[in-house]
């Protein structure tokens, strides 16, 4: 009854191990030119017809699983035996942590062998006979549908939801109102920043502290072509709000030949060629301190916004929206640099109300 | 007195007075003149300056001017100091092979003795930072952890967190600091070569610089340990992510394809 004859597979000496002849073709009219040819005849694996090959596969799979067990034991042994600070030279990796390397190698081997064993088992020993599963219509039978609708109508009538409109309407109202509880809780997304973004720790008379030495800076400390990272006095890295405040108050100081400063206001806000700029990029707040001392350009490492420090930190390139704010500085009676006040615009990234 | 006054008209009196005056002048000179050793140092120094001047005339003057005053092709070298010369010439950045965005490091053209002579000549043009003593830049005397902090606040914006370097504008770059001599790192911080800002001792003390050198010696030399194995250039999560997504997942896909492509059937068709 099959559409085509299946010849008995010729497997030579191993032929007697063949399973029963399978009939898996579909029944088709002889005159259909687009007849479904059905599945191709099943091909047997060596392991299906040769018991010795199957035994070999079994041993291979068992070996892989055994290696995995040993690797796991090796992992535990490495963890116990190898000191965490042992550095060993392993070609071609170089000087690596012996513990890291050993843990990675043994755990990797353990997982790989489980996977390889499973794959080899599935490919050589598990049944590989193709089993078609015919599609069937998803729609339920008319009897089932009629039964379900009847049950639904009966339930609706029993609940009296159609008759008692007061119950129905108040229920809908309750369900509609209950999400407001969650909406009200959104008020706790905050607190609102108020004017925090507009003020920093800088105020008139703040000494300018060198971040490297934590000492106040004097004008003669800052040579032409140098770059100094600084922060206002009265801040300690151990303060609770240090990171919040330094994110607004961090500055960099550069010194230019006074003739090189193109912006008159910028020169006036500095001191004898020393300019003090916020180093927080006005795009999204990375520290824009890649300073090129010959071009006087400062770059931001995140998106390459480029500021011309000789021209009021004007934006030359990149996504930054406005110039880096400049801090007005002067020298106090003791010869130290100090701020003449806070930034006159909010430092850092733009925000809606910034203007 | 009588005897003396009686002989003042002696024909040899003038000669005696002259001899006494000469002896006094010579004695005073010997007493106040600089010591003999300093004299010898000066001559060796002036010899080095003279030798350096000759090297300068041949190798450098075409760009930097006949007296180091600079010109359209090169900056003035007056006041850059011996440290700057030692850095630029010993790392091969100078003499420049061809104009470009910046002078790349290459094998040095001059021997250290010649570099010292060039440095002596340039130092004689104006006061500038001298070549530091070996003690000053000895990484063994630095604090690695503090150096890491200082490096991250002052250097990492351009040179990356472990000194792997990075790009700047218009073809310029902050170079990788892999295996750079501690002396040259120190001189670069002191003098600010090319577009690198300088970090004078007034804002970054000698100890700070030594700590930074100790940090770089710990993390970015051929002897540095890479506890995790492949450092992948040390460029951070972008490079590592790229490696995992392309090489790592690519290898997994290749293995899956290889497993599926190999037939298990007894009869290969």
PDB file of N, CA and C in Angstrom, chain B residues 22 45 63 69 170 172 192 210 213 218 245 254 266:
ATOM      1  N   UNK B  22     102.822  92.273  43.911  1.00  0.00           N
ATOM      2  CA  UNK B  22     102.437  91.122  43.086  1.00  0.00           C
ATOM      3  C   UNK B  22     102.077  89.920  43.969  1.00  0.00           C
ATOM      4  N   UNK B  45      81.742  70.344  32.102  1.00  0.00           N
ATOM      5  CA  UNK B  45      80.393  70.774  31.755  1.00  0.00           C
ATOM      6  C   UNK B  45      80.410  71.577  30.459  1.00  0.00           C
ATOM      7  N   UNK B  63      64.897  72.732  12.625  1.00  0.00           N
ATOM      8  CA  UNK B  63      63.535  73.046  13.067  1.00  0.00           C
ATOM      9  C   UNK B  63      63.518  74.004  14.257  1.00  0.00           C
ATOM     10  N   UNK B  69      65.882  78.926  19.572  1.00  0.00           N
ATOM     11  CA  UNK B  69      64.832  79.930  19.773  1.00  0.00           C
ATOM     12  C   UNK B  69      63.518  79.501  19.137  1.00  0.00           C
ATOM     13  N   UNK B 170      42.032  64.810  16.288  1.00  0.00           N
ATOM     14  CA  UNK B 170      42.799  65.015  15.062  1.00  0.00           C
ATOM     15  C   UNK B 170      44.032  64.124  14.966  1.00  0.00           C
ATOM     16  N   UNK B 172      45.762  62.671  17.178  1.00  0.00           N
ATOM     17  CA  UNK B 172      46.662  62.596  18.339  1.00  0.00           C
ATOM     18  C   UNK B 172      46.172  61.477  19.253  1.00  0.00           C
ATOM     19  N   UNK B 192      55.584  67.637  30.600  1.00  0.00           N
ATOM     20  CA  UNK B 192      54.415  67.749  29.732  1.00  0.00           C
ATOM     21  C   UNK B 192      54.771  67.755  28.263  1.00  0.00           C
ATOM     22  N   UNK B 210      56.193  59.303  42.207  1.00  0.00           N
ATOM     23  CA  UNK B 210      56.785  57.987  42.451  1.00  0.00           C
ATOM     24  C   UNK B 210      55.685  56.945  42.674  1.00  0.00           C
ATOM     25  N   UNK B 213      54.284  55.999  39.364  1.00  0.00           N
ATOM     26  CA  UNK B 213      55.200  55.102  38.651  1.00  0.00           C
ATOM     27  C   UNK B 213      55.109  53.689  39.229  1.00  0.00           C
ATOM     28  N   UNK B 218      53.299  48.147  38.515  1.00  0.00           N
ATOM     29  CA  UNK B 218      52.547  46.988  39.005  1.00  0.00           C
ATOM     30  C   UNK B 218      51.593  46.449  37.941  1.00  0.00           C
ATOM     31  N   UNK B 245      30.688  38.473  22.728  1.00  0.00           N
ATOM     32  CA  UNK B 245      29.565  38.347  21.802  1.00  0.00           C
ATOM     33  C   UNK B 245      29.996  37.852  20.432  1.00  0.00           C
ATOM     34  N   UNK B 254      29.467  27.848  16.032  1.00  0.00           N
ATOM     35  CA  UNK B 254      30.256  26.987  15.148  1.00  0.00           C
ATOM     36  C   UNK B 254      30.221  25.543  15.630  1.00  0.00           C
ATOM     37  N   UNK B 266      24.917   5.132   9.476  1.00  0.00           N
ATOM     38  CA  UNK B 266      25.914   4.142   9.081  1.00  0.00           C
ATOM     39  C   UNK B 266      26.279   4.310   7.616  1.00  0.00           C
TER      40      UNK B 266
END
